[in-house]
Coordinates of C-alpha atoms in Angstrom, one line a residue:
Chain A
X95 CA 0.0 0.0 0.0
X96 CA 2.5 2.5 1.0
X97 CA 5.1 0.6 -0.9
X98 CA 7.8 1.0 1.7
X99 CA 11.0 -1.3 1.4
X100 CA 13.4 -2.6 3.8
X101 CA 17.0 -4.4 3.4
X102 CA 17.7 -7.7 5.7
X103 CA 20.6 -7.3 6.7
X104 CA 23.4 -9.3 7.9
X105 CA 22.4 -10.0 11.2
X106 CA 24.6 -9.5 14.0
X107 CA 24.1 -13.0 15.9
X108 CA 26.2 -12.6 18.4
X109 CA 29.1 -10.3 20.4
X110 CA 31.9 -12.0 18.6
X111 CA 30.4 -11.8 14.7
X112 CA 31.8 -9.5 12.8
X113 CA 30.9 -10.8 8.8
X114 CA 29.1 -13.9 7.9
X115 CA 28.1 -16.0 4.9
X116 CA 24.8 -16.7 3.7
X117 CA 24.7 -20.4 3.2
X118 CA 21.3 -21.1 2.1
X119 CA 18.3 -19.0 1.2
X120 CA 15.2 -20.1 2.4
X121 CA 13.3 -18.1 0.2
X122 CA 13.3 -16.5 -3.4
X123 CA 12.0 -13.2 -4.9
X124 CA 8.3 -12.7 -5.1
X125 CA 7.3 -14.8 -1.8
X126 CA 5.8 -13.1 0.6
X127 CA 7.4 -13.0 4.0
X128 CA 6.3 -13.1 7.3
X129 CA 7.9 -11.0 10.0
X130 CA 9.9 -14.1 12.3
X131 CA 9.9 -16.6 9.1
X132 CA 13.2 -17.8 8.8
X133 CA 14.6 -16.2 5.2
X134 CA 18.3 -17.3 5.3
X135 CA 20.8 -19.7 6.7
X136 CA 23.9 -17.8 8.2
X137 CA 27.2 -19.5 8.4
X138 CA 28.7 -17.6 11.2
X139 CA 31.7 -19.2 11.6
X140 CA 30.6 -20.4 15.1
X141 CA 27.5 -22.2 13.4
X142 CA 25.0 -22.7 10.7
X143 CA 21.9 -19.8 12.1
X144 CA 18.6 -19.4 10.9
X145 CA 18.1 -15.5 10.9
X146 CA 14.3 -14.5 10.7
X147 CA 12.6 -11.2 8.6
X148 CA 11.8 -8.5 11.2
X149 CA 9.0 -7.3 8.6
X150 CA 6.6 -8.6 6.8
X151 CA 6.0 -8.6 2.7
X152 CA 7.3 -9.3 -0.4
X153 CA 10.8 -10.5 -1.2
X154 CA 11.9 -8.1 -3.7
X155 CA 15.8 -9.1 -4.6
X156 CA 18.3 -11.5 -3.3
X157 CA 21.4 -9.3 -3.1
X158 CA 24.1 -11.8 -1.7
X159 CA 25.3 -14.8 -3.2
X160 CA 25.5 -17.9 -1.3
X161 CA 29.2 -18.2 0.2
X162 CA 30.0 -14.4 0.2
X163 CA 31.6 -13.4 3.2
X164 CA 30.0 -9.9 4.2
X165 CA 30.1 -7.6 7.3
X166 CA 27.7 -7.3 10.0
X167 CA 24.9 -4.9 8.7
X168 CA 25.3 -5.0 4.9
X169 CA 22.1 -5.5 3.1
X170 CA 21.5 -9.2 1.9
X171 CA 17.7 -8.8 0.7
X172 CA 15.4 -6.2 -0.5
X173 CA 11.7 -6.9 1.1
X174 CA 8.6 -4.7 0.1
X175 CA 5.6 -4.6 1.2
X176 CA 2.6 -2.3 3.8
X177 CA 3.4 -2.5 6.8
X178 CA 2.7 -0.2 9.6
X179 CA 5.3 1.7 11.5
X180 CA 5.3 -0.9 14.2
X181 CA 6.6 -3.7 12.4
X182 CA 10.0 -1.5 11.7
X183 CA 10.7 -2.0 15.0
X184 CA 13.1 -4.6 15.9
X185 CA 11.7 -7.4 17.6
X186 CA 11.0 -6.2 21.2
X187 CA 12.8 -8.1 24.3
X188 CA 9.7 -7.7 25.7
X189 CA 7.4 -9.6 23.6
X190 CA 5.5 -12.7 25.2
X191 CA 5.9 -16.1 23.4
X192 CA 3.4 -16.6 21.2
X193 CA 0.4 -18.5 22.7
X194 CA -0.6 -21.5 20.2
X195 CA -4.4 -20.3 20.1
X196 CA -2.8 -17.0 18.8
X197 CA -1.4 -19.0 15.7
X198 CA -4.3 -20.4 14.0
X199 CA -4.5 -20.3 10.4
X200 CA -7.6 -17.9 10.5
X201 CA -5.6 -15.2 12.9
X202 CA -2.7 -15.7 10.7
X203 CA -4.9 -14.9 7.8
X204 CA -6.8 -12.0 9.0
X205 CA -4.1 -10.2 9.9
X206 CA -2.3 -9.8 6.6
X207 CA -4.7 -7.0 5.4
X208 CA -4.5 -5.2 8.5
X209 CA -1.7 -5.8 10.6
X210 CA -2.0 -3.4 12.7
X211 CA -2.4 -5.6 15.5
X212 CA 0.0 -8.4 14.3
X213 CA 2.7 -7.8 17.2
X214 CA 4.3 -10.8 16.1
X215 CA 7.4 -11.8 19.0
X216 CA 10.1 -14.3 17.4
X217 CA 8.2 -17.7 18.4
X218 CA 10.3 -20.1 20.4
X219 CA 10.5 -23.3 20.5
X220 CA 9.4 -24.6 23.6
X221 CA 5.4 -24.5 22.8
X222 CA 5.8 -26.5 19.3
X223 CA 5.3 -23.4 17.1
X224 CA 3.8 -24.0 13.5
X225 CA 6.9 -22.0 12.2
X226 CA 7.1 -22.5 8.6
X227 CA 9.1 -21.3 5.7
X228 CA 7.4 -19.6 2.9
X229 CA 8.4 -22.2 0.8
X230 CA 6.4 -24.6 2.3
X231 CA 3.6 -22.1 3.5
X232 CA 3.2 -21.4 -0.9
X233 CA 3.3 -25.0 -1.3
X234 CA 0.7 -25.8 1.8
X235 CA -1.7 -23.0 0.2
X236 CA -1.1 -24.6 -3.2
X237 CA -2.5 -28.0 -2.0
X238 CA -4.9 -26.1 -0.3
X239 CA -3.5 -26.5 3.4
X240 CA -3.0 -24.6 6.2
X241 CA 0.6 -24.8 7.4
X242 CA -0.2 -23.0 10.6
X243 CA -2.3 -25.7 11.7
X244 CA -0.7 -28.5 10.5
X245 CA 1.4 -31.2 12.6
X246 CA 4.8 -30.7 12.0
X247 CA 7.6 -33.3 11.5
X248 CA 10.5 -31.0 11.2
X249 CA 12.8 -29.8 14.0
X250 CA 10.9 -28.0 16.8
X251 CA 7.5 -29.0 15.5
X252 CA 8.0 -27.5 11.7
X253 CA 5.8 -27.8 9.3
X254 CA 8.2 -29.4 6.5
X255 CA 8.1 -29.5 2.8
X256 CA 7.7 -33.6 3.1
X257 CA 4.4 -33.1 5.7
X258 CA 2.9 -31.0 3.1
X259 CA 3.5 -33.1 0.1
X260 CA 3.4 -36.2 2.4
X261 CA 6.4 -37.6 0.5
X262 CA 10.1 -37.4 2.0
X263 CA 11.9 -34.9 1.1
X264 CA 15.2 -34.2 3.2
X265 CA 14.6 -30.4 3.5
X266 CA 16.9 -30.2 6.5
X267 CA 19.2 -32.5 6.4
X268 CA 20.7 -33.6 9.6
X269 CA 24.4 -33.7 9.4
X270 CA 27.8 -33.3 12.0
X271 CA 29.6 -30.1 11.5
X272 CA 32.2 -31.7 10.0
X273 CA 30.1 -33.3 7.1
X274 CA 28.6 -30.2 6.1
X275 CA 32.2 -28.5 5.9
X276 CA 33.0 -31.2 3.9
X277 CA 30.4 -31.2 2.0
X278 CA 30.8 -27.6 1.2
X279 CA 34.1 -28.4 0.1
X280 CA 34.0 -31.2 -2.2
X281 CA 30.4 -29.8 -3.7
X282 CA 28.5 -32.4 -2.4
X283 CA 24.7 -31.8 -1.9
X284 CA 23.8 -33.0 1.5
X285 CA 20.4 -33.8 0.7
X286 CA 21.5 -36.4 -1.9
X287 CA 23.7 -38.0 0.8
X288 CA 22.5 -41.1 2.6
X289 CA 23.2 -40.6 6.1
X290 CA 24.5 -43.6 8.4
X291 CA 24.6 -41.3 12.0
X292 CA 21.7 -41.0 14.4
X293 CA 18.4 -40.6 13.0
X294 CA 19.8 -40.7 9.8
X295 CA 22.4 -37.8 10.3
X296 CA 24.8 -37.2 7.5
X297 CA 28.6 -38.0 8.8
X298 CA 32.0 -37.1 7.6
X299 CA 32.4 -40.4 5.9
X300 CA 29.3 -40.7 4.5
X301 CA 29.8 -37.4 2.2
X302 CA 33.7 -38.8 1.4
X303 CA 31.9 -41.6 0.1
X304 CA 29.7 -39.6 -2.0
X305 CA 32.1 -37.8 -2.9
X306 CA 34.3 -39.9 -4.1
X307 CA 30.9 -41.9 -5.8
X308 CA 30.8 -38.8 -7.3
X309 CA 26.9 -39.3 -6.0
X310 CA 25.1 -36.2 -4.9
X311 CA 27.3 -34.0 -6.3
X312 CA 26.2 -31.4 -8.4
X313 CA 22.3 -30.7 -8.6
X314 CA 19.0 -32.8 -7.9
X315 CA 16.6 -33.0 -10.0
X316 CA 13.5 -31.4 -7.6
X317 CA 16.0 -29.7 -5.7
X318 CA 17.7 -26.4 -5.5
X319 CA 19.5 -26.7 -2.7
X320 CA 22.7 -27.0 -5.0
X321 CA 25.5 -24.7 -4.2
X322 CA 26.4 -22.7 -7.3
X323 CA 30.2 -22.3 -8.3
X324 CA 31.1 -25.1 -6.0
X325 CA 31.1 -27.8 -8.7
X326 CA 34.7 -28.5 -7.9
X327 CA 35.6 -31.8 -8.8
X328 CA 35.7 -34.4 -5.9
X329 CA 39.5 -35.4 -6.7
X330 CA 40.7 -32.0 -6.9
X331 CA 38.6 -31.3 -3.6
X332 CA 39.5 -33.5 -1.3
X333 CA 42.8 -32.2 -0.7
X334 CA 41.9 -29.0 -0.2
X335 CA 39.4 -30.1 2.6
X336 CA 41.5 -30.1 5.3
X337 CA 43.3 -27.0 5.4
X338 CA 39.9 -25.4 5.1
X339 CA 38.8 -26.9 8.4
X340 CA 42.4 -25.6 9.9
X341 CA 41.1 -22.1 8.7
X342 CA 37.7 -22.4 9.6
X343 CA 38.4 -23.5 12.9
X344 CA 40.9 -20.6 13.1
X345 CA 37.8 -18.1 12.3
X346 CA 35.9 -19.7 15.1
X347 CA 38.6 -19.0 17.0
X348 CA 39.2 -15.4 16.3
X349 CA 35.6 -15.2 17.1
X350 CA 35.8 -16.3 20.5
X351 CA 39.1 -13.8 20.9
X352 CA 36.8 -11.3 20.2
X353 CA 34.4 -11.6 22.0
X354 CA 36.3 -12.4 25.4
X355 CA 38.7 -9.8 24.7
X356 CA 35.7 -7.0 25.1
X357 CA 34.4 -8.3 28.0
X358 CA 38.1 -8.7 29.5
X359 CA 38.7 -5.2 28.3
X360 CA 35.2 -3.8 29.2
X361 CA 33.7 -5.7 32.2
X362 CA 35.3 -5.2 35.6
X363 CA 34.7 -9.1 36.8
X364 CA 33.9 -9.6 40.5
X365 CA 34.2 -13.6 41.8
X366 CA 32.3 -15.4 44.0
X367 CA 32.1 -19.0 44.9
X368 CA 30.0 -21.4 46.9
X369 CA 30.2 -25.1 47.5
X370 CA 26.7 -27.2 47.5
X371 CA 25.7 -30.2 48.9
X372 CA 23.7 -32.1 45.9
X373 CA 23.2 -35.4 48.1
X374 CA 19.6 -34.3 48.3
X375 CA 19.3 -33.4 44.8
X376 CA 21.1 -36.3 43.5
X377 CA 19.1 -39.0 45.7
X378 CA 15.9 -37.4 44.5
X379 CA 16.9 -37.4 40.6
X380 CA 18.0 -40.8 41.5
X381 CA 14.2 -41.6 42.8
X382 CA 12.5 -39.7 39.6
X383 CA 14.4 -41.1 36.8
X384 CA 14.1 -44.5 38.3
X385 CA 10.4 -44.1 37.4
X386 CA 10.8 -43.1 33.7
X387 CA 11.3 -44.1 30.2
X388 CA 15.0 -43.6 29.6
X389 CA 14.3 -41.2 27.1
X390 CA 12.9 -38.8 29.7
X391 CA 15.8 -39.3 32.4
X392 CA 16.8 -35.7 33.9
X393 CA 20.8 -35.2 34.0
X394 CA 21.7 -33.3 37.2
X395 CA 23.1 -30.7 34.4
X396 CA 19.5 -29.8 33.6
X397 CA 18.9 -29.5 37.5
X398 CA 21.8 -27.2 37.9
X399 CA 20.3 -25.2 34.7
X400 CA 17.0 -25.1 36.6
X401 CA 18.7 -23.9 40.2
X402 CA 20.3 -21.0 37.8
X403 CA 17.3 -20.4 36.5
X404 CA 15.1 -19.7 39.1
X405 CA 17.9 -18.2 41.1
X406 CA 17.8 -15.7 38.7
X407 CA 14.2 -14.7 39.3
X408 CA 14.9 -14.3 42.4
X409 CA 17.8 -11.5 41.8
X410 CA 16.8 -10.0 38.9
X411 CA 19.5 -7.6 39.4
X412 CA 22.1 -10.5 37.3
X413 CA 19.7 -11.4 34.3
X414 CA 19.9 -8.9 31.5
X415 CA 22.0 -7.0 29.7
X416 CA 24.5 -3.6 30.2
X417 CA 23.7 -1.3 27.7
X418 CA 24.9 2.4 27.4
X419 CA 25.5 2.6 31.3
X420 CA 22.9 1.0 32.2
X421 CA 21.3 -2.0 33.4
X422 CA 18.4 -2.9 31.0
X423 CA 16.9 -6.2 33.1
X424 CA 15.6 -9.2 30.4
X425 CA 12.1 -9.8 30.5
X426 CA 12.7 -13.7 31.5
X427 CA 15.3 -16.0 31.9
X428 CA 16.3 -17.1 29.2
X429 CA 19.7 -19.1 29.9
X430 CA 22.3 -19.8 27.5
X431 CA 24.3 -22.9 28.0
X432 CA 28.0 -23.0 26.7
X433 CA 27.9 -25.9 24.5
X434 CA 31.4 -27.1 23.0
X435 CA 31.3 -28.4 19.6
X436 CA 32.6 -32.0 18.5
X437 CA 35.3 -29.5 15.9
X438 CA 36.3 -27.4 18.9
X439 CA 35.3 -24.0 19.9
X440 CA 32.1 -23.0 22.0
X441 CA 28.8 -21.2 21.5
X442 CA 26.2 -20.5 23.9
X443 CA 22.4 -20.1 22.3
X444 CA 19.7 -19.4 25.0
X445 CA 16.9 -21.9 26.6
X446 CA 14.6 -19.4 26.1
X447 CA 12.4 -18.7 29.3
X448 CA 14.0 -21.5 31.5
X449 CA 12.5 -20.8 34.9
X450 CA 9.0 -20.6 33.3
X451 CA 9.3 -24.4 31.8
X452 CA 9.1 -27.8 34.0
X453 CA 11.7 -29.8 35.4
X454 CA 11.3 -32.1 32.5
X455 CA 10.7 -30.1 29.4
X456 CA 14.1 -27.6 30.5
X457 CA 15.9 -31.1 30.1
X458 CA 14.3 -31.7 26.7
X459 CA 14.9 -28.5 25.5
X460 CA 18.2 -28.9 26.4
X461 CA 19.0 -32.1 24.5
X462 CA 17.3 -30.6 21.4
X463 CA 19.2 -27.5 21.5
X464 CA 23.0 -29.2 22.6
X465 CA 21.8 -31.8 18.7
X466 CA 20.5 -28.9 16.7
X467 CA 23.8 -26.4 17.8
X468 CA 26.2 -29.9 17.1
X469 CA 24.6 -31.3 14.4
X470 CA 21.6 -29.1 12.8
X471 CA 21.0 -25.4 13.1
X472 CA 20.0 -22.5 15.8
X473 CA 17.6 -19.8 14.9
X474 CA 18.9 -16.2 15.2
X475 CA 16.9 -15.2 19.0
X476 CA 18.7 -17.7 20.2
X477 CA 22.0 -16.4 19.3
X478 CA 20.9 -13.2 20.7
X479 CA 18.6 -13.6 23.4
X480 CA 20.8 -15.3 26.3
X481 CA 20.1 -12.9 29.9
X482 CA 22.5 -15.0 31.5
X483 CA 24.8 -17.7 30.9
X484 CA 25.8 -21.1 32.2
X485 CA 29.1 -22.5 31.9
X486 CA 29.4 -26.4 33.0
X487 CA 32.4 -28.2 32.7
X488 CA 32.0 -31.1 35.1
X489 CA 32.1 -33.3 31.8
X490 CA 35.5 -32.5 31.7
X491 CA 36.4 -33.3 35.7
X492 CA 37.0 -29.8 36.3
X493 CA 36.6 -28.8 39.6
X494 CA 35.4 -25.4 39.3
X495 CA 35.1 -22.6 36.7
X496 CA 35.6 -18.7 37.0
X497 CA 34.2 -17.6 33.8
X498 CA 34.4 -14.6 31.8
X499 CA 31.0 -12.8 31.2
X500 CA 29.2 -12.9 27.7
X501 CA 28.9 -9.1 26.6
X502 CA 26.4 -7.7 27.2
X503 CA 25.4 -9.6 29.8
X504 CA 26.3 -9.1 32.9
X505 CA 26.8 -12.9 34.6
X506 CA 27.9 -15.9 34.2
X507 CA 27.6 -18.7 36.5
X508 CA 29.9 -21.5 36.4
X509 CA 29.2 -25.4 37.8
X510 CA 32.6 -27.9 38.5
X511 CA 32.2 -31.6 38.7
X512 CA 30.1 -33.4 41.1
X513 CA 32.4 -34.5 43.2
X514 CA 32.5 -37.0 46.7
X515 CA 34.5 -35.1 49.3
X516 CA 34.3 -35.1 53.0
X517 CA 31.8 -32.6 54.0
X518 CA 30.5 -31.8 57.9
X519 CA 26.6 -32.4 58.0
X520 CA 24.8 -31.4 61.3
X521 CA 28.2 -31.9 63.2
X522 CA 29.5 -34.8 61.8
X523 CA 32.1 -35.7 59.2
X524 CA 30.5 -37.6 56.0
X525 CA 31.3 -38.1 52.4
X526 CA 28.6 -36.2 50.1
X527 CA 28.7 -35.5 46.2
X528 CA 29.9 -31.9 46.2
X529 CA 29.8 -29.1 43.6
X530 CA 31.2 -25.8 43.9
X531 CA 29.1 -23.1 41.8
X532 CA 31.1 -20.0 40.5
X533 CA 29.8 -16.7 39.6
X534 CA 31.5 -14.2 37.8
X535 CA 29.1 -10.6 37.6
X536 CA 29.7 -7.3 36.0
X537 CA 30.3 -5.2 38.6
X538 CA 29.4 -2.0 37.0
X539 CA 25.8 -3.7 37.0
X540 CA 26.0 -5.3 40.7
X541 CA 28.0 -5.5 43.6
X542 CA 29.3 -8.6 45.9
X543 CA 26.7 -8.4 48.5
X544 CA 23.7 -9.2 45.3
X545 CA 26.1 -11.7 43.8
X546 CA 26.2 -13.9 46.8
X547 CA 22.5 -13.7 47.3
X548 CA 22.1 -15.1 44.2
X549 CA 24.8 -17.8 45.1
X550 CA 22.8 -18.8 48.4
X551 CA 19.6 -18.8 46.2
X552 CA 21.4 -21.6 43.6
X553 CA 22.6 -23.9 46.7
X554 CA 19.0 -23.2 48.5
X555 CA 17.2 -24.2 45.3
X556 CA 19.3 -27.2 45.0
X557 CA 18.7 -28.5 48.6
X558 CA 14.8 -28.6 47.7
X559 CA 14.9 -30.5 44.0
X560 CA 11.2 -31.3 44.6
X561 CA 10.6 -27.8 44.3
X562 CA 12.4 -27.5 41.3
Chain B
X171 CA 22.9 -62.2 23.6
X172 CA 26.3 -63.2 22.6
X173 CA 29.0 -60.7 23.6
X174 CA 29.7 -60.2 20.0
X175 CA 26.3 -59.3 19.2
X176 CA 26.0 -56.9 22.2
X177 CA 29.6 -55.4 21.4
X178 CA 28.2 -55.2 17.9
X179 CA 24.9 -52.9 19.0
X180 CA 27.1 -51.1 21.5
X181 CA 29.3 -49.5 18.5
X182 CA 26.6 -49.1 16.6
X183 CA 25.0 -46.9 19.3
X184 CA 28.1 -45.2 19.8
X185 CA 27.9 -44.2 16.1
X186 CA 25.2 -42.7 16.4
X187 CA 26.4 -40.2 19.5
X188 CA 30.2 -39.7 17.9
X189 CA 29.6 -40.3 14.6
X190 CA 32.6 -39.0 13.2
X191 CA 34.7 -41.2 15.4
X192 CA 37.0 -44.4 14.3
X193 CA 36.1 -46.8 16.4
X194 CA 38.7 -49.3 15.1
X195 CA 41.2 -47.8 16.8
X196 CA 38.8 -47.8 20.1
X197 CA 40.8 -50.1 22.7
X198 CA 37.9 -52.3 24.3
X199 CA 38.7 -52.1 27.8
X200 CA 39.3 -48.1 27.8
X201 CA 36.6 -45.6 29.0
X202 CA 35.6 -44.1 26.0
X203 CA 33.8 -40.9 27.1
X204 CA 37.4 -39.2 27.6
X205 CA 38.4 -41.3 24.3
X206 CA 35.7 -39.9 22.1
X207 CA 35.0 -36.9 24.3
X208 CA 31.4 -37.8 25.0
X209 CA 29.4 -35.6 27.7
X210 CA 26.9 -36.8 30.1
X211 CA 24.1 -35.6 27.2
X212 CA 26.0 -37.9 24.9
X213 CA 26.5 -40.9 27.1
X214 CA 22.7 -40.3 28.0
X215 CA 21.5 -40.6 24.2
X216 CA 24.5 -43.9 23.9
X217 CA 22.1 -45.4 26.9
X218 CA 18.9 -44.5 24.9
X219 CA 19.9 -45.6 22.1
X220 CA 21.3 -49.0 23.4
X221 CA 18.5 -49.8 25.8
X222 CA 16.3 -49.5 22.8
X223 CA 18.4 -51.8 20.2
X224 CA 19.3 -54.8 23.3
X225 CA 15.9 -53.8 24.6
X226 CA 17.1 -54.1 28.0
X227 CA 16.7 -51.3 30.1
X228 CA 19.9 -49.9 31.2
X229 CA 19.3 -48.5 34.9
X230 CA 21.3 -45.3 35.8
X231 CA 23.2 -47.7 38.6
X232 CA 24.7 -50.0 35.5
X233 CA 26.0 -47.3 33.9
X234 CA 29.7 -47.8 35.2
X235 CA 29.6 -51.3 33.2
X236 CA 28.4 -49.0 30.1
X237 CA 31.6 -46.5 30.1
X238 CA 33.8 -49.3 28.3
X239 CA 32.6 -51.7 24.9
X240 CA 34.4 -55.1 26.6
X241 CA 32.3 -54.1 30.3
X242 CA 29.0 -53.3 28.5
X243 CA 29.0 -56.3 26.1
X244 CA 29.8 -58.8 28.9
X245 CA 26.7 -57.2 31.4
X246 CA 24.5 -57.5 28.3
X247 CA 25.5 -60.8 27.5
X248 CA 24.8 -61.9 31.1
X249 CA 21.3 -59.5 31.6
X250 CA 20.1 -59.4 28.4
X251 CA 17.2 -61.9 26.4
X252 CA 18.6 -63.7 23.4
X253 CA 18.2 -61.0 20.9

């Protein structure tokens, strides 16, 4: 109506990205867009991110090919469309997640005309969201489906190309980080590959040996996914694999320096530790898993993630972000978990609204998000949404961690190993499995006295599991 | 279950949670979280996926047999049904 136009532009997912590469558009000039649909796949060195349209219209132009390396902020897409002011605004930290009832295919419908009302928040996983891509949205209304309120198969509850055409097709092909390099590299489509990993995830191996089949190179018929220009030829390519991971793994590292650099230059860190008793916690767990499918057993990682969690509804004063010299306090918890990746290196995408879930669904929601950021893909809020962060390394045997703060927020808590030490209980000596929690907290943002507050919130919290 | 077929399922579950590992070179008797640098998330979804292949229930208090191949075969081999 008014004709406006906007560029999408290369998100910023993250304190440490500088550039990025589009790796795969999810859309193509002339479909119309939702503000939240997912439009492109960004390779940010760190991982393969989904970034979503703040606005909502037409897809004008494509202006960035597909393995261009481009700064932070320069315009990838042209969208038009009529849109009111509101929906220039980015997406608000305040905006609730998106209640299912609020989804339905008639809302969705009625509010194209007049969107005036259409204060759309980036939808999060947790509640299965009927998130689709436009792709599949055209193809649903082709058939004469509703995408909204379809069942999805795909990651999160999608709505994928294969449940609308009820045939399989790989649209997101599962795959280790090291595969899709790989793949990259020798010009290998993933979605021709047969994968031998879990659920059917592409490996390493299994795109040498397409490669060297010379199988699923070059394009599928029904398929677009090809990568253009990268048609190298498999012999030629598979030397030049390796160094590429050398360097790509270098990027991921420069990343990281970046990022910790800033906060080691910027963030006066203040310390604290505590040491809690998790015989309770560990008894009870013990009790409760005992009772359930293995597939819905509860690590005592998810019940440390929970103890943050709520610990930091309690002092609201660590969860949220610094932001021109000031405290801005995030509008729920939502937790980013370091997560190391099988190549090396680290990212840390957010469990969005983690005190607000059960014990249960926190620990599903964290298996899903440790497989999609290992082997599949994040969405862009949850590069950018973390209020706080949670650093475990007991994996590792590490006895306790004294983190360094992910700009802008402005804590990070850190949990050791669970370890048996002896430990006085109600004047006598016993043996008890121990962990010692760590905080490090921006002190331009708190002080000491709020910092161990929060500390004896975590170990309270963790004495009373039930409650968790 | 023989211990060859359970040392069989137990590398094919561990595929599936380090699938870009060489398990060749795996020595049997090692503990290969530290080998393959499995977390307790991975060495959860190793149980899943075994209990559900040998279709006996791994309890969280067996899972000390379950850090090495030669220990988990020979407690499947002695616990589980023919299979």
């Amino acid at each position: 109506m008014t004709g406006e136009r906007w560029e999408f532009l290369m998100p910023s997912l993250g304190a440490d990205m500088e550039s990025g590469t589009v790796a795969e558009w999810l859309v193509k000039p002339g479909d119309r867009i939702r503000k939240g649909d997912c439009i492109a796949v960004i390779d940010t060195d760190k991982a393969l991110i989904e970034a979503e349209s703040f606005h909502t219209g037409v897809v004008e132009a494509l202006l960035a090919g597909i393995g261009e390396r481009l700064p932070v902020g320069t315009p990838l897409a042209v969208i038009t469309g009529a849109a009111p002011a509101a929906e220039l605004r980015p997406p608000t930290r305040g905006s609730p997640p998106v209640s299912p009832g609020e989804k339905t295919g008639m809302e969705r419908r009625r509010r194209e005309p007049s969107p005036a009302g259409g204060e759309h928040g980036p939808s999060w996983p947790h509640a299965p969201s009927p998130v689709t891509s436009p792709l599949v949205r055209h193809l649903a209304e082709r058939h004469g489906m509703d995408a909204a309120a379809m069942h999805g198969t795909g990651p999160g509850g999608r709505v994928t190309r294969a449940d609308v055409e009820g045939i399989e097709i790989p649209a997101k092909v599962k795959a280790s980080p090291l595969a899709r390099r790989l793949a990259l590299e020798l010009g290998v489509d993933l979605t021709g590959v047969h994968g031998t990993g879990r659920t059917g995830a592409v490996r390493a191996d299994d795109v040498r040996e397409a490669a060297a089949r010379g199988s699923g190179t070059g394009p599928r018929a029904g398929t677009e996914q090809a990568v253009p220009g990268r048609a190298a030829s498999a012999a030629g390519a598979r030397t030049v694999g390796k160094p590429d991971l050398g360097r790509r793994q270098g990027l991921m590292r420069q990343a990281i320096a970046r990022a910790m650099s800033r906060s080691n230059q910027e963030i006066p860190h203040y310390h604290l530790s505590t040491t809690v008793d998790m015989d309770t916690a560990l008894a009870w767990l013990r009790e409760r898993n005992r009772d359930l499918p293995v597939a819905r057993r509860v690590l005592p990682a998810a019940l440390l993630l929970m103890a943050t969690a709520r610990a930091a509804v309690e002092v609201p004063q660590l969860n949220g972000f610094w932001l021109d010299d000031a405290f801005v306090p995030g509008d729920a918890v939502h937790l980013g978990v370091a997560i190391s990746l099988k190549g090396g290196g680290l990212i840390a995408p957010a469990l969005h609204d983690a005190a607000g879930r059960d014990l249960g669904d926190l620990m599903a929601a964290l298996k899903d998000l440790v497989a999609r950021s290992r082997t599949g893909r994040l969405r862009g809020a949850e590069m950018t949404e973390a209020t706080i962060t949670v650093t475990n390394l007991g994996d590792q045997g590490v006895e306790e961690v004294h983190g360094v703060i992910h700009p802008p927020q402005v804590a990070l808590v850190g949990f050791g190993k669970i370890l048996e030490r002896p430990w006085a209980v109600g004047g006598l000596l016993g043996v008890r499995p121990l962990v010692t929690v760590t905080l490090a907290a921006d002190h331009r943002a708190t002080d000491g006295y709020v910092g161990g507050r929060f500390l004896n919130a975590v170990d309270r919290l963790l004495s009373h599991p039930e409650e968790l | 279950m023989t211990p060859q077929h359970a040392q069989e399922l137990i590398k094919d579950a561990l595929i599936q949670v380090a699938p870009d590992a060489d398990l060749t070179a795996l020595p049997l008797d090692a503990d290969f979280r530290d080998i393959l640098e499995l977390d307790s998330l991975d060495f959860l979804n190793y149980v899943q996926t075994l209990s559900e292949a040998s279709g006996y229930r791994i309890e969280e208090d067996d899972y000390p047999a379950f850090t090495t191949v030669a220990g988990g075969a020979s407690f499947l081999a002695a616990h589980a049904g023919v299979g």
